[in-house]
Coordinates of C-alpha atoms in Angstrom, one line a residue:
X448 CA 0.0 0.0 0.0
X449 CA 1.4 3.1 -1.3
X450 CA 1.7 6.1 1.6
X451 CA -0.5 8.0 -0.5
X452 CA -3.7 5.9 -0.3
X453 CA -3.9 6.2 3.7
X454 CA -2.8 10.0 4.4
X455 CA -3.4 13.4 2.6
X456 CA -0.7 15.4 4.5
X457 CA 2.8 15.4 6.1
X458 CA 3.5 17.8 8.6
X459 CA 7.3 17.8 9.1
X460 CA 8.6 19.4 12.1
X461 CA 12.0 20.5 14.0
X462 CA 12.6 22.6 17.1
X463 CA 15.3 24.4 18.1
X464 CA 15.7 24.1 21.7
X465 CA 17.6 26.3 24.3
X466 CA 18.7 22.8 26.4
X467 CA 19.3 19.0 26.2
X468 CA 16.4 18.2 28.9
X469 CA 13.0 18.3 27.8
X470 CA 11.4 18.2 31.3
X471 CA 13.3 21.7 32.3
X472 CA 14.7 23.2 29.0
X473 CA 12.8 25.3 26.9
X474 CA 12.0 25.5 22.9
X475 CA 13.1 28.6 21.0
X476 CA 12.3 27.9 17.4
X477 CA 9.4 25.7 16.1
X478 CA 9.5 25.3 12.0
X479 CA 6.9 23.1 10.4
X480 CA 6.1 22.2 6.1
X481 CA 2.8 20.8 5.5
X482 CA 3.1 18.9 1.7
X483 CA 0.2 16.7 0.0
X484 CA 1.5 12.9 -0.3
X485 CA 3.8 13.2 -3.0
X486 CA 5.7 15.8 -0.7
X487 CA 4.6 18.9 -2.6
X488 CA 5.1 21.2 0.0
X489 CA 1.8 23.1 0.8
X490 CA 2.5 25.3 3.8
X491 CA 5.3 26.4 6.4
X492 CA 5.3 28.0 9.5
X493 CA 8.0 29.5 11.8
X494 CA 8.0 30.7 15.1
X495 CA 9.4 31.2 18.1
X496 CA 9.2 31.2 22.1
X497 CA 9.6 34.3 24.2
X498 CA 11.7 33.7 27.2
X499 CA 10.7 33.3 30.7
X500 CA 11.7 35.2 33.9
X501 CA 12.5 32.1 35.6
X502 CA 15.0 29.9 33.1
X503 CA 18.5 30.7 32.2
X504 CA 19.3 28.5 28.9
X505 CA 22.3 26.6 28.7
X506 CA 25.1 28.8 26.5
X507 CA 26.6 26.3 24.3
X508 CA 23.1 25.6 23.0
X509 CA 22.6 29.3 22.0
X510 CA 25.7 29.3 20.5
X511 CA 25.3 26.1 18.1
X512 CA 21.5 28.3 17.2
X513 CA 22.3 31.1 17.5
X514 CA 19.0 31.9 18.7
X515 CA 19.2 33.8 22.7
X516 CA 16.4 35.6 24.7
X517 CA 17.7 38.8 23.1
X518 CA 17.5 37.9 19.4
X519 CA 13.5 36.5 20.0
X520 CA 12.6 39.7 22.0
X521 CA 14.0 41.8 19.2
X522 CA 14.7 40.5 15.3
X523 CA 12.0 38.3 15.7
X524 CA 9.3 39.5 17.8
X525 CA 6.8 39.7 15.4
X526 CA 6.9 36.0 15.2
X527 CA 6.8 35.0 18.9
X528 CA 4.9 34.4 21.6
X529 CA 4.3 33.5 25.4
X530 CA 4.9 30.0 26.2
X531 CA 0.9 28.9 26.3
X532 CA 0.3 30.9 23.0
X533 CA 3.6 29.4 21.6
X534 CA 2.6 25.6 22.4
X535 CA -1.3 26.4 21.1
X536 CA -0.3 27.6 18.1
X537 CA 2.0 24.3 17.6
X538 CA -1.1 22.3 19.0
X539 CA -3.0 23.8 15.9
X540 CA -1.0 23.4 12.7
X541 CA 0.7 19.8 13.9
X542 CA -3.2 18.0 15.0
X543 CA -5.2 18.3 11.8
X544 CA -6.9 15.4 10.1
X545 CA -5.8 13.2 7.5
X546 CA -2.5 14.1 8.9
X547 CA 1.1 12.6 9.5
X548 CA 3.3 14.3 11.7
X549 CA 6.8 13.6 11.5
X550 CA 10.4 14.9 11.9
X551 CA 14.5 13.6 12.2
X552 CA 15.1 12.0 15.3
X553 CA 11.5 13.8 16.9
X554 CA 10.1 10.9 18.5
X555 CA 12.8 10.9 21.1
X556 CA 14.0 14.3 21.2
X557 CA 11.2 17.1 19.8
X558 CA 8.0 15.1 20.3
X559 CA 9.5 15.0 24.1
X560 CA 9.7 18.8 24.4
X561 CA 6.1 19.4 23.0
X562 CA 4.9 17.3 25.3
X563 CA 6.5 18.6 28.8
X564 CA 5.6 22.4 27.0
X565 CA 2.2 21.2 26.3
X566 CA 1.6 19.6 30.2
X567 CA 3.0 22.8 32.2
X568 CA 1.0 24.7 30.0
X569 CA -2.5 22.8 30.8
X570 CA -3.0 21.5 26.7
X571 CA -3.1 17.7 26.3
X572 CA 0.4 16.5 26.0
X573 CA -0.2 13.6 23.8
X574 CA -2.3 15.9 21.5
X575 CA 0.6 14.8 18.6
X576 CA -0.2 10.8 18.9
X577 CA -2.0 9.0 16.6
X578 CA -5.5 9.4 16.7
X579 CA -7.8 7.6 14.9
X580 CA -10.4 9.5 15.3
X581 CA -9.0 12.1 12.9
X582 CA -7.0 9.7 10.9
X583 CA -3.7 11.5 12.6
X584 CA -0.6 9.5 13.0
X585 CA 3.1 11.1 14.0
X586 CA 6.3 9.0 12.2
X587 CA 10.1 9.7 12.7
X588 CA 12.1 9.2 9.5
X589 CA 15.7 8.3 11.3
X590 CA 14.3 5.4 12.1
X591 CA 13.5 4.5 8.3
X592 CA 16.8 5.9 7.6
X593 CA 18.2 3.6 9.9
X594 CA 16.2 0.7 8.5
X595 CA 17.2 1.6 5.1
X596 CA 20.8 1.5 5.9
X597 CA 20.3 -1.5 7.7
X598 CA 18.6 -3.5 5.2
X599 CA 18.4 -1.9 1.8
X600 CA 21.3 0.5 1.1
X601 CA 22.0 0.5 -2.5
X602 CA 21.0 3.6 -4.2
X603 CA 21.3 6.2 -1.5
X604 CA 24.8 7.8 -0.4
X605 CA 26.0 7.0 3.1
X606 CA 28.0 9.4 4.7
X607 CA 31.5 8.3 6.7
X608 CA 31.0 9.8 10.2
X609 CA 34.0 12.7 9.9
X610 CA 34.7 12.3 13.8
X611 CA 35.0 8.6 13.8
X612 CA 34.4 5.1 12.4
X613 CA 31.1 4.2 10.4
X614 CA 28.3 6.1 8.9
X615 CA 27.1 9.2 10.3
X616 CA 23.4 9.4 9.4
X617 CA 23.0 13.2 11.2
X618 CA 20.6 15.0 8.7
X619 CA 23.4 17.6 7.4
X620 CA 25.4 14.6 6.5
X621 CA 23.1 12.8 4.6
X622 CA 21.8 15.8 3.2
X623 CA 25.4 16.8 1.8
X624 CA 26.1 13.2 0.6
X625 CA 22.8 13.1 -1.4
X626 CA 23.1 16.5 -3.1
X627 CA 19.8 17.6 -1.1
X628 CA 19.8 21.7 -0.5
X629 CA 20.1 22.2 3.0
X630 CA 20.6 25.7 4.2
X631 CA 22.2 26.2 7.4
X632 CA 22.1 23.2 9.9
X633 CA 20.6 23.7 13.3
X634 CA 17.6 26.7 11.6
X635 CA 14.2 25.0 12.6
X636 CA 13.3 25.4 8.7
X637 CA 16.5 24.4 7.1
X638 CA 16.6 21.0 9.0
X639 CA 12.3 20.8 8.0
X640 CA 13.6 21.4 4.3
X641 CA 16.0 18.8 3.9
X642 CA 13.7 16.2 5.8
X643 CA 11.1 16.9 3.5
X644 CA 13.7 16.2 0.5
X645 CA 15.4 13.2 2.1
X646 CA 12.0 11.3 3.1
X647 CA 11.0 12.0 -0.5
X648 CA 14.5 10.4 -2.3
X649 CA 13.8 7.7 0.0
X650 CA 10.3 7.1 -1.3
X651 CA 11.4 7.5 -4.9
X652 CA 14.1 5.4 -4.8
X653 CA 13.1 2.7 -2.4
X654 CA 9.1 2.8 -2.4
X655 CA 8.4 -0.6 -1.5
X656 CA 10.6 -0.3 1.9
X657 CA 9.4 3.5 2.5
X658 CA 5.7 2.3 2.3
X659 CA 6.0 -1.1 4.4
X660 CA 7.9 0.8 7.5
X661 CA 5.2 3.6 6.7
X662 CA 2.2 1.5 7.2
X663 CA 3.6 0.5 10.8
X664 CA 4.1 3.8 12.1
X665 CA 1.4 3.2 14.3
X666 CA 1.0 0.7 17.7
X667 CA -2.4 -0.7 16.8
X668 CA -0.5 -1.8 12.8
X669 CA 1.8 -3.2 14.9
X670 CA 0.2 -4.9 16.9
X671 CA -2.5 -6.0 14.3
X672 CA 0.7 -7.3 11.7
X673 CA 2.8 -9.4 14.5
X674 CA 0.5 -10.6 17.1
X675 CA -3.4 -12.3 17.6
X676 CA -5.3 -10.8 20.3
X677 CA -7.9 -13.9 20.5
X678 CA -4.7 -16.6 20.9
X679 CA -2.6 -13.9 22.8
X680 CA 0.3 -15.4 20.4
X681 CA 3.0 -13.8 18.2
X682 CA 2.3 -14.7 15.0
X683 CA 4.9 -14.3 13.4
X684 CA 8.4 -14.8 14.9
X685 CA 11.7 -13.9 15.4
X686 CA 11.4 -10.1 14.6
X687 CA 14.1 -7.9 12.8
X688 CA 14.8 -4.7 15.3
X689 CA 16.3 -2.0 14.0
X690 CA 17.2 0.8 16.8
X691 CA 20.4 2.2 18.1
X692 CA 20.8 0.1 21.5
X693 CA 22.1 -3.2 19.3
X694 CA 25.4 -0.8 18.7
X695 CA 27.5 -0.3 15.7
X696 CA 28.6 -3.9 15.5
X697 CA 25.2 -5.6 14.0
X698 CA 24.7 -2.0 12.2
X699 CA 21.5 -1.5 14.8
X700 CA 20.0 -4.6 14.4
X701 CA 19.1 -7.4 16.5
X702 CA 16.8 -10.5 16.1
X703 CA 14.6 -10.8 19.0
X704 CA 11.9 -13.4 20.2
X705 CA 9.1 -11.7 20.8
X706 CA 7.2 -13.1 24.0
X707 CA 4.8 -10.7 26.2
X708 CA 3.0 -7.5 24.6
X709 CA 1.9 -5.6 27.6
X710 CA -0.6 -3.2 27.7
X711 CA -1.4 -2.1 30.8
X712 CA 0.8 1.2 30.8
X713 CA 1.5 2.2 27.0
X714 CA 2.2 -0.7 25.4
X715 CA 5.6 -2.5 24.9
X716 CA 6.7 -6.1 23.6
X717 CA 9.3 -7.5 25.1
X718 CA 11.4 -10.2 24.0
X719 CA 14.9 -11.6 24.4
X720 CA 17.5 -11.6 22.1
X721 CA 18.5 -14.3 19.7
X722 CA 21.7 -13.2 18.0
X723 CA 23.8 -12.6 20.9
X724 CA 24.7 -16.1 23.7
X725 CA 22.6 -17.2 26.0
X726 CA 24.6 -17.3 28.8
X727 CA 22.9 -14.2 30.4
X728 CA 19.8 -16.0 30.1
X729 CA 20.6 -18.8 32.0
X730 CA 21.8 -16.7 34.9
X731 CA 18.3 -15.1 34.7
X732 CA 16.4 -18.0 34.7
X733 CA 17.8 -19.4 37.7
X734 CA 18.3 -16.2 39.9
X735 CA 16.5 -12.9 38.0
X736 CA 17.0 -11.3 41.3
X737 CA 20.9 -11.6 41.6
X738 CA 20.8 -10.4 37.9
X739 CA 19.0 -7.5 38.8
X740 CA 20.9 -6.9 41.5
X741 CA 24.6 -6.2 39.7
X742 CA 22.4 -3.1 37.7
X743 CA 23.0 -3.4 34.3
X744 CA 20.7 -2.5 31.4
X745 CA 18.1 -4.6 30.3
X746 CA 19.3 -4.8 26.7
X747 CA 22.9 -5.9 28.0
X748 CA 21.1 -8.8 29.0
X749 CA 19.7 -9.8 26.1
X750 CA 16.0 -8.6 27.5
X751 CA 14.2 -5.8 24.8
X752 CA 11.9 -4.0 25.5
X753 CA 9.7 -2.1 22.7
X754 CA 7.7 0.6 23.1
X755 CA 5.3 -0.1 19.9
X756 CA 3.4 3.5 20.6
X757 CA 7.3 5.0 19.1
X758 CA 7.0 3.5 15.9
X759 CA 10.0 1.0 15.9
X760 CA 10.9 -0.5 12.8
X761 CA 9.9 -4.2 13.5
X762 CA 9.8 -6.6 10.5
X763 CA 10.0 -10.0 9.8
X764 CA 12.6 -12.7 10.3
X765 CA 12.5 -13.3 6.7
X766 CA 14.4 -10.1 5.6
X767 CA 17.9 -11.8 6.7
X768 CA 17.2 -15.2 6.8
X769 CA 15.9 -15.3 3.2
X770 CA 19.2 -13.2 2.3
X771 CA 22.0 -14.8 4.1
X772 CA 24.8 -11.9 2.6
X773 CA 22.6 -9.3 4.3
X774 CA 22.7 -11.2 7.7
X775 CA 26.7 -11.5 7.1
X776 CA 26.8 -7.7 6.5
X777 CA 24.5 -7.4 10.2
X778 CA 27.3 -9.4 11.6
X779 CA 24.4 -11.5 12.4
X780 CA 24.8 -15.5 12.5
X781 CA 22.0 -17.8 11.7
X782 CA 22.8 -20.7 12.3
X783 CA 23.3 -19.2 15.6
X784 CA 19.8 -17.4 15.8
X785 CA 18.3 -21.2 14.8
X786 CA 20.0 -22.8 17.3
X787 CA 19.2 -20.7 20.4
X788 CA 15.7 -20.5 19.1
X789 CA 15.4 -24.2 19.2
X790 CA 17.1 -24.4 22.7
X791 CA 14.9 -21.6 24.7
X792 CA 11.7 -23.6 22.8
X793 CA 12.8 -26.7 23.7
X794 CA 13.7 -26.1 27.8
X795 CA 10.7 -23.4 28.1
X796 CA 13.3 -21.4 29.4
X797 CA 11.4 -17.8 29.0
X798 CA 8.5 -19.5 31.2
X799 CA 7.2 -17.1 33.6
X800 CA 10.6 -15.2 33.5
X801 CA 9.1 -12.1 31.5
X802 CA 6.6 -11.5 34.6
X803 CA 9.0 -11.5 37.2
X804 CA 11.5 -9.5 35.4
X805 CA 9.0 -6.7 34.5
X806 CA 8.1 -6.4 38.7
X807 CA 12.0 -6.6 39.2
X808 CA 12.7 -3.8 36.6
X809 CA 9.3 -1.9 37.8
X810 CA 10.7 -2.4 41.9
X811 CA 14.4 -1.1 40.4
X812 CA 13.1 2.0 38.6
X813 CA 10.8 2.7 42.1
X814 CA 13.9 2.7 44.2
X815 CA 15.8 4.7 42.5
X816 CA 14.1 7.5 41.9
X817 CA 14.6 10.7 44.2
X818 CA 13.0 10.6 47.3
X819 CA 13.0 14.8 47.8
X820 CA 9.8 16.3 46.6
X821 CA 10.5 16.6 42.7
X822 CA 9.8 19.5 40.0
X823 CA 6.0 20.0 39.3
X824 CA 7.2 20.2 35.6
X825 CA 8.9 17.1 35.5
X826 CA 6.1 14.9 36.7
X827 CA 4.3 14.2 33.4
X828 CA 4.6 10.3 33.2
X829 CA 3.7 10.0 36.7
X830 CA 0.5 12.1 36.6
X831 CA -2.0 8.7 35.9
X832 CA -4.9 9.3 39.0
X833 CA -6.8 12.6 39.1
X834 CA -10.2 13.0 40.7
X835 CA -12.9 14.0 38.2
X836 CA -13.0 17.3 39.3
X837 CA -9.0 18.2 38.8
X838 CA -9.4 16.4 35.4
X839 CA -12.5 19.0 34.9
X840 CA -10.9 22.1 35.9
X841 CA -7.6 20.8 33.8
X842 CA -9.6 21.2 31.0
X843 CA -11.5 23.8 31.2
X844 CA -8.9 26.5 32.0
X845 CA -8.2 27.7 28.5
X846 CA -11.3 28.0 27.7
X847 CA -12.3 30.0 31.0
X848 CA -9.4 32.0 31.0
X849 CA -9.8 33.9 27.3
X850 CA -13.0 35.4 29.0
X851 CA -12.1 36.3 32.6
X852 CA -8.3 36.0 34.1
X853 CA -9.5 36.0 37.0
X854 CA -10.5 31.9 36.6
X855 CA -7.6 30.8 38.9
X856 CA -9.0 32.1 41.9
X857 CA -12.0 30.2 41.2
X858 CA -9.8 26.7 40.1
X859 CA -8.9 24.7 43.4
X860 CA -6.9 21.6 42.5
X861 CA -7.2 18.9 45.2
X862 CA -3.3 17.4 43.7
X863 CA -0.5 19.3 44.7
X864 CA 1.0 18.6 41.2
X865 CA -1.1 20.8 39.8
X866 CA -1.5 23.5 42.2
X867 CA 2.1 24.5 41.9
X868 CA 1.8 24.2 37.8
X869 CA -1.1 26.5 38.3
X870 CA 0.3 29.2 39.8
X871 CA 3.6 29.0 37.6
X872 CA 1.2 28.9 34.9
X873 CA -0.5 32.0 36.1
X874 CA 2.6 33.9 37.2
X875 CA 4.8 33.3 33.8
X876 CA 1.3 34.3 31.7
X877 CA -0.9 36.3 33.6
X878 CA 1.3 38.2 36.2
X879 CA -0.6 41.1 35.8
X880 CA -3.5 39.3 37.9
X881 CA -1.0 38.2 40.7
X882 CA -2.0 39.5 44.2
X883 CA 0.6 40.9 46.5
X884 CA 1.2 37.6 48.7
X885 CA 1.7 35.7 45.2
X886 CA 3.8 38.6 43.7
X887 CA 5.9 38.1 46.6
X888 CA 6.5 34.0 46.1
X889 CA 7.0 34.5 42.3
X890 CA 9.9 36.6 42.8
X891 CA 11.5 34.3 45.7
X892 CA 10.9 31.5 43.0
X893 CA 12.7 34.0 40.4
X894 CA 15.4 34.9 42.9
X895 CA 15.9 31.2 43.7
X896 CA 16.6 30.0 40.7
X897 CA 18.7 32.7 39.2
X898 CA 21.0 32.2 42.5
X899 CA 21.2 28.5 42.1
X900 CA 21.9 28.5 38.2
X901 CA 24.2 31.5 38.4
X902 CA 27.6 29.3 39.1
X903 CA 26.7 26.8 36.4
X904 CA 26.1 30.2 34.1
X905 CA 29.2 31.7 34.9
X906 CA 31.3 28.6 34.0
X907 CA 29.6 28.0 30.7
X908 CA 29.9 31.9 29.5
X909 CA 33.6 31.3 30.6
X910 CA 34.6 28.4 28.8
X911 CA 32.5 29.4 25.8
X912 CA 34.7 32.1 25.9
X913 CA 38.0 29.8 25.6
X914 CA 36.2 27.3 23.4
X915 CA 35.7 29.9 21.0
X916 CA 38.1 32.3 21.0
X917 CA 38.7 32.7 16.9
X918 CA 35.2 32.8 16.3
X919 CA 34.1 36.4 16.5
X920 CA 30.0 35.6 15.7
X921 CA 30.0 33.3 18.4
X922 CA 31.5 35.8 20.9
X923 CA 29.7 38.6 19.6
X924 CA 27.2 36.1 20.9
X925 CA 28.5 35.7 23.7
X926 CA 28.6 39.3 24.7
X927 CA 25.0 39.6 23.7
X928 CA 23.8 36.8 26.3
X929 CA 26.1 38.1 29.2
X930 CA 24.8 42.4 28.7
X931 CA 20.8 40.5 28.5
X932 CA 21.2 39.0 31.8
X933 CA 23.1 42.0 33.3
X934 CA 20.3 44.5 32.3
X935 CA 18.5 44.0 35.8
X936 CA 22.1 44.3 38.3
X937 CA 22.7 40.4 37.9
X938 CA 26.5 40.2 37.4
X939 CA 27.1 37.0 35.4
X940 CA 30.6 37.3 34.1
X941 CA 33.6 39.1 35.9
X942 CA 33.9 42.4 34.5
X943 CA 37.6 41.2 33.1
X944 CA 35.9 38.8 31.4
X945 CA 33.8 41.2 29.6
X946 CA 37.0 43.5 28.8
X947 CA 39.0 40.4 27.6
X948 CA 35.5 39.6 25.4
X949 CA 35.2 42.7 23.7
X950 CA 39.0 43.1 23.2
X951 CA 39.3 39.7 21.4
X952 CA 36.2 40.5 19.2
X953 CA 37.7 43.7 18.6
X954 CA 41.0 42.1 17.3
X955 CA 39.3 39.5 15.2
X956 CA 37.4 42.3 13.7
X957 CA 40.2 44.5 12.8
X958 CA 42.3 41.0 11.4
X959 CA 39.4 40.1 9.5
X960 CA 39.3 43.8 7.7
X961 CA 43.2 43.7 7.4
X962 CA 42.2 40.5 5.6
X963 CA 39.8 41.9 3.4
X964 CA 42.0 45.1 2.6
X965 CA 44.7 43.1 1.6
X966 CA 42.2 40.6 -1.0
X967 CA 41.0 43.7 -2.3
X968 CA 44.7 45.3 -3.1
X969 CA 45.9 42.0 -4.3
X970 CA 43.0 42.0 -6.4
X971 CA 43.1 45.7 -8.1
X972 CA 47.0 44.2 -8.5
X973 CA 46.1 41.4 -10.5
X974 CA 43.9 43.3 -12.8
X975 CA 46.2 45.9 -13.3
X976 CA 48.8 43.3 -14.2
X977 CA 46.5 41.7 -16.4
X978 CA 45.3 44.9 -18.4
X979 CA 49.3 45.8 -18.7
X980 CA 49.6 42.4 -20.5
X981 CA 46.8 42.8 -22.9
X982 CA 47.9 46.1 -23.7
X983 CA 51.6 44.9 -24.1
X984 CA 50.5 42.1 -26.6
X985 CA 48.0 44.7 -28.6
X986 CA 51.6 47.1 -29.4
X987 CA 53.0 44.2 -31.0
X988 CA 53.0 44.1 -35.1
X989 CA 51.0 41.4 -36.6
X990 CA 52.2 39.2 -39.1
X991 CA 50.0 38.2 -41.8
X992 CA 49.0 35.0 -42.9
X993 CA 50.3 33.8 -46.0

C-alpha cells in the first residue's frame, strides 16, 4: 500500500531548543512544512518562544542556534509568543486530520519537548499521537533511515562519520552526501527542508521499503501485523529490530523473540535476544534477582523492550534469513539465531521469566528514583490518577481564562501537582492578575533560581569564551547573552571577562578587515597586471597569414 492511499498530509517538524532536557529546558524555534502525499510542500510556518523570567538556557546551546532571549525579543518578535500561545499555536497546525506528523530524530527528542511544553501549559500532552479518530498519526524518519541503511542500502549515499568510524546518518550529513539543499544546519526550517527532500528520495528510490515501514508507524499496525489478540500469540516470529541500542557492531540490528505485549501502561513487547549467547539467560532464569541486582541494562542482558506506541521499525525474520549476505553484513549469524531458538523452545526457558522480570525492573526504577519532593514540571509520566473534578478544571482553564483571568482564583486543585503548575502557569502568563502575597512567592521562586543556576552560568559563559576564541560571531554572541542578563544588576561574568570579550572581538574584527583590505589590493593588483599584458600584446605588429 502506497503512503499515498492512507494519508493526505505530512506535517514535518523541528525545534530548536535552548537545552538538552525536555522536562526543564525550553524551545526557541518551532518550524513546520505541511506537503500533500507526494511531498509537494503546501504550507510552512516559523515561530518562536519568548523567554521566561524564571529559566536561564544553557550557552553552548545558543551558540550552536544562534538563537538567545535577546535575538527572540527583538529581530524576531513579530513571530513570537508566550509560552501557552507558543505551544497552542504548535497544537493547531501539527493536530489536523488526515495528517502525518513527523520529523528527524523527533520521537525521542522534539515530540519529548512538546509534550512537557504542552503539560506545564494545561494542553493535552499527547495531542501529537496517533488518533484515529482524525486519521492522525506522528512517524520519525531516522528510524527509516536507519532501517534503510540497515537492510536496503543501494541507491542512497551514506556518509562516513568525519569524527569517527562508520556512517554518520545526522541530517546535514546525509543531506550533503545526497546533493539535497540544506541551508544552514541547526535553523528549525532548514533541517524541516531537507527532511522533507530526504523522506522523498527515499520514497522515490526505495518505495516498497518507504511504504511497508510507513504503514507500521502506528502501535495498533503493529500490533495487528505481528500478534493475535484472541490466541494472545505472536504470529509471526523472530522479529528484525532495527534501533540504536544493538550498537554499531550488527549496524542496529538485532533479532529478537518476541514473548509478552503488555498493555497495561503504553504498550511495549518484550522479547529476548536471539543473535547474541545465551549465557545471560541462564543466569536469569535461575536467579532474576541476583541479575537485577549487579544493575546493568536490560538490553545488556539480552532482554528488549519495545515501546510499539514509538514506531520501531519491526519486520519479519524473513528479511535476513531469506538473504543470508545481508545477515553477514549485520554481523548477524544464523545458524546461531536457529540454534538458540530451538534451545529456549525446547527447555521453556522464557516461562514465567518475562513476569518476574518486568516487577523486578518496575521495583528497580521505584527505588531509584529521588526521594526529595521533585519539579511539578517534571512529573508528566507520573500524573496517571486525578479525581474528576482536577481532570475537569484541567480542561476547562483555557477555555475559562480567554473570558475572565480571574479563573484561577475560582480553580482549586485537590493534587498538589497541579496546584504548583497553576500558579507558575498564572505567574509566567498572567502576572498582571497576581496579588501581593503571590507577587511576593514568584519573585523568591525567580530569585531562587537565578541564585542556584548562576555558578553553572558563569562557567559555561567562561569556557564558551575559551572554546571559541577565533570565532568572532560566536562571541559577539557571547557578549549579547552576558549584557541580556546583566540588564536588571545580575553580574554574570567578571567584569575582566567582559573587557578580555570585547578586546578579542575587537581584534578578530580588525584581522578580518586587514584581511579583506589586503584581497581587495591584491586584487586591483592582478587586474592591473593583467590589463598591462593585454595592452603589451596589442603594441606588438601582426604578421599576416600567407
Amino acid at each position: 500500500m502506497d503512503a499515498s492511499s492512507n494519508v493526505k498530509y505530512f506535517t514535518f517538524y523541528d525545534l530548536e531548543t535552548y537545552g538538552l532536557d525536555p522536562r526543564s529546558d525550553r524551545i526557541a524555534q518551532f518550524a513546520a512544512v505541511r506537503t500533500d502525499s507526494s511531498f509537494n510542500i503546501l504550507e510552512k510556518t516559523i515561530i518562536y518562544c519568548l523567554p521566561q523570567q524564571d529559566y536561564i538556557p544553557n550557552v553552548e546551546s545558543m551558540l550552536v542556534t544562534g538563537i538567545t532571549p535577546e535575538s527572540v525579543e527583538t529581530l524576531y518578535r513579530k513571530d513570537a509568543y508566550r509560552e501557552n500561545e507558543f505551544i497552542n499555536r504548535v497544537i493547531g497546525f501539527l493536530t489536523r486530520p488526515d495528517n502525518c506528523v513527523l520529523g528527524y530524530n523527533n520521537v525521542k527528542f522534539d515530540d519529548e519537548y512538546l509534550r512537557f511544553t504542552a503539560f506545564r501549559n494545561f494542553y493535552d500532552p499527547y495531542a501529537f499521537n496517533s488518533s484515529p479518530s482524525n486519521n492522525s498519526t506522528r512517524w520519525d524518519l531516522v528510524y527509516l533511515v536507519r532501517a534503510c541503511y540497515a537492510l536496503s542500502p543501494e541507491e542512497i549515499n551514506w556518509p562516513q562519520n568525519p569524527e569517527g568510524s562508520g556512517v554518520s546518518m545526522r541530517l546535514e550529513h546525509m543531506s550533503k552526501a545526497n546533493s539535497l539543499e540544506h541551508g544552514h544546519a541547526h535553523d528549525a526550517l532548514s533541517d524541516v527542508e531537507a527532511t522533507v527532500q530526504l523522506a522523498k528520495l527515499i520514497h522515490d528510490r526505495k518505495p516498497k521499503l518507504f511504504n511497508y515501514f510507513f504503514n507500521l508507524r502506528t502501535k495498533r499496525s503493529i500490533e495487528e501485523t505481528f500478534y493475535d489478540s484472541m490466541s494472545g500469540r505472536f504470529i509471526k516470529s523472530p522479529l528484525v529490530h532495527v534501533d540504536t541500542g544493538y550498537g554499531p557492531e550488527t549496524l542496529y540490528t538485532g533479532v529478537i523473540l518476541p514473548v509478552y505485549l503488555r498493555n497495561d501502561k503504553g504498550s511495549s513487547i518484550y522479547g529476548w535476544r536471539l543473535d547474541q549467547d545465551l549465557d545471560s539467560l541462564f543466569k536469569l532464569a535461575s536467579s532474576p534477582e541476583q541479575a537485577l541486582a549487579e544493575d546493568l541494562d536490560l538490553r545488556q542482558l539480552g532482554l528488549v523492550k519495545i515501546n510499539t506506541a514509538r514506531c520501531p521499525a519491526l519486520s519479519e525474520y524473513s528479511v535476513i534469513a531469506k538473504r543470508p549476505q545481508r545477515a553477514a553484513r549485520l554481523n548477524i549469524d544464523l545458524k546461531k539465531v536457529a540454534a538458540n531458538l530451538e534451545y529456549i523452545e525446547s527447555h521453556d526457558l522464557l516461562a514465567g521469566l518475562m513476569d518476574r522480570m518486568i516487577v523486578l525492573e518496575k521495583n528497580r526504577f521505584a527505588a531509584s528514583a529521588d526521594p526529595a519532593e521533585p519539579d511539578p514540571e517534571h512529573m508528566l509520566y507520573s500524573l496517571f490518577s486525578l479525581s474528576p473534578e482536577d481532570r475537569r478544571n484541567k480542561n476547562i482553564i483555557h477555555e475559562r481564562e480567554a473570558k475572565d483571568p480571574f479563573v484561577f482564583d475560582e480553580i482549586n486543585f485537590s493534587n498538589s501537582t497541579l496546584r504548583r503548575l497553576l500558579f507558575r502557569y498564572k505567574a509566567r502568563n498572567f502576572s498582571q492578575y497576581l496579588n501581593d502575597r503571590e507577587a511576593a512567592k514568584w519573585n523568591e521562586r525567580i530569585v531562587s533560581y537565578l541564585d542556584a543556576r548562576a555558578p553553572v552560568f558563569q562557567q559555561q559563559i567562561e569556557e564558551a569564551v575559551k572554546n571559541h576564541a577565533g570565532d568572532v560571531e560566536k562571541l559577539k554572541i557571547l557578549l549579547s547573552i552576558i549584557r541580556y542578563y546583566s540588564r536588571d544588576g545580575w553580574q554574570i561574568a567578571d567584569e575582566q571577562v567582559v573587557a578580555d570579550l570585547t578586546d578579542m572581538i575587537t581584534a578578530l574584527e580588525e584581522k578580518k578587515k586587514s584581511a579583506a583590505e589586503n584581497n581587495n589590493s591584491d586584487q586591483v593588483i592582478q587586474k592591473s597586471s593583467t590589463q598591462e599584458a593585454v595592452s603589451s600584446e596589442s603594441a606588438v605588429p601582426q604578421t599576416a597569414m600567407p
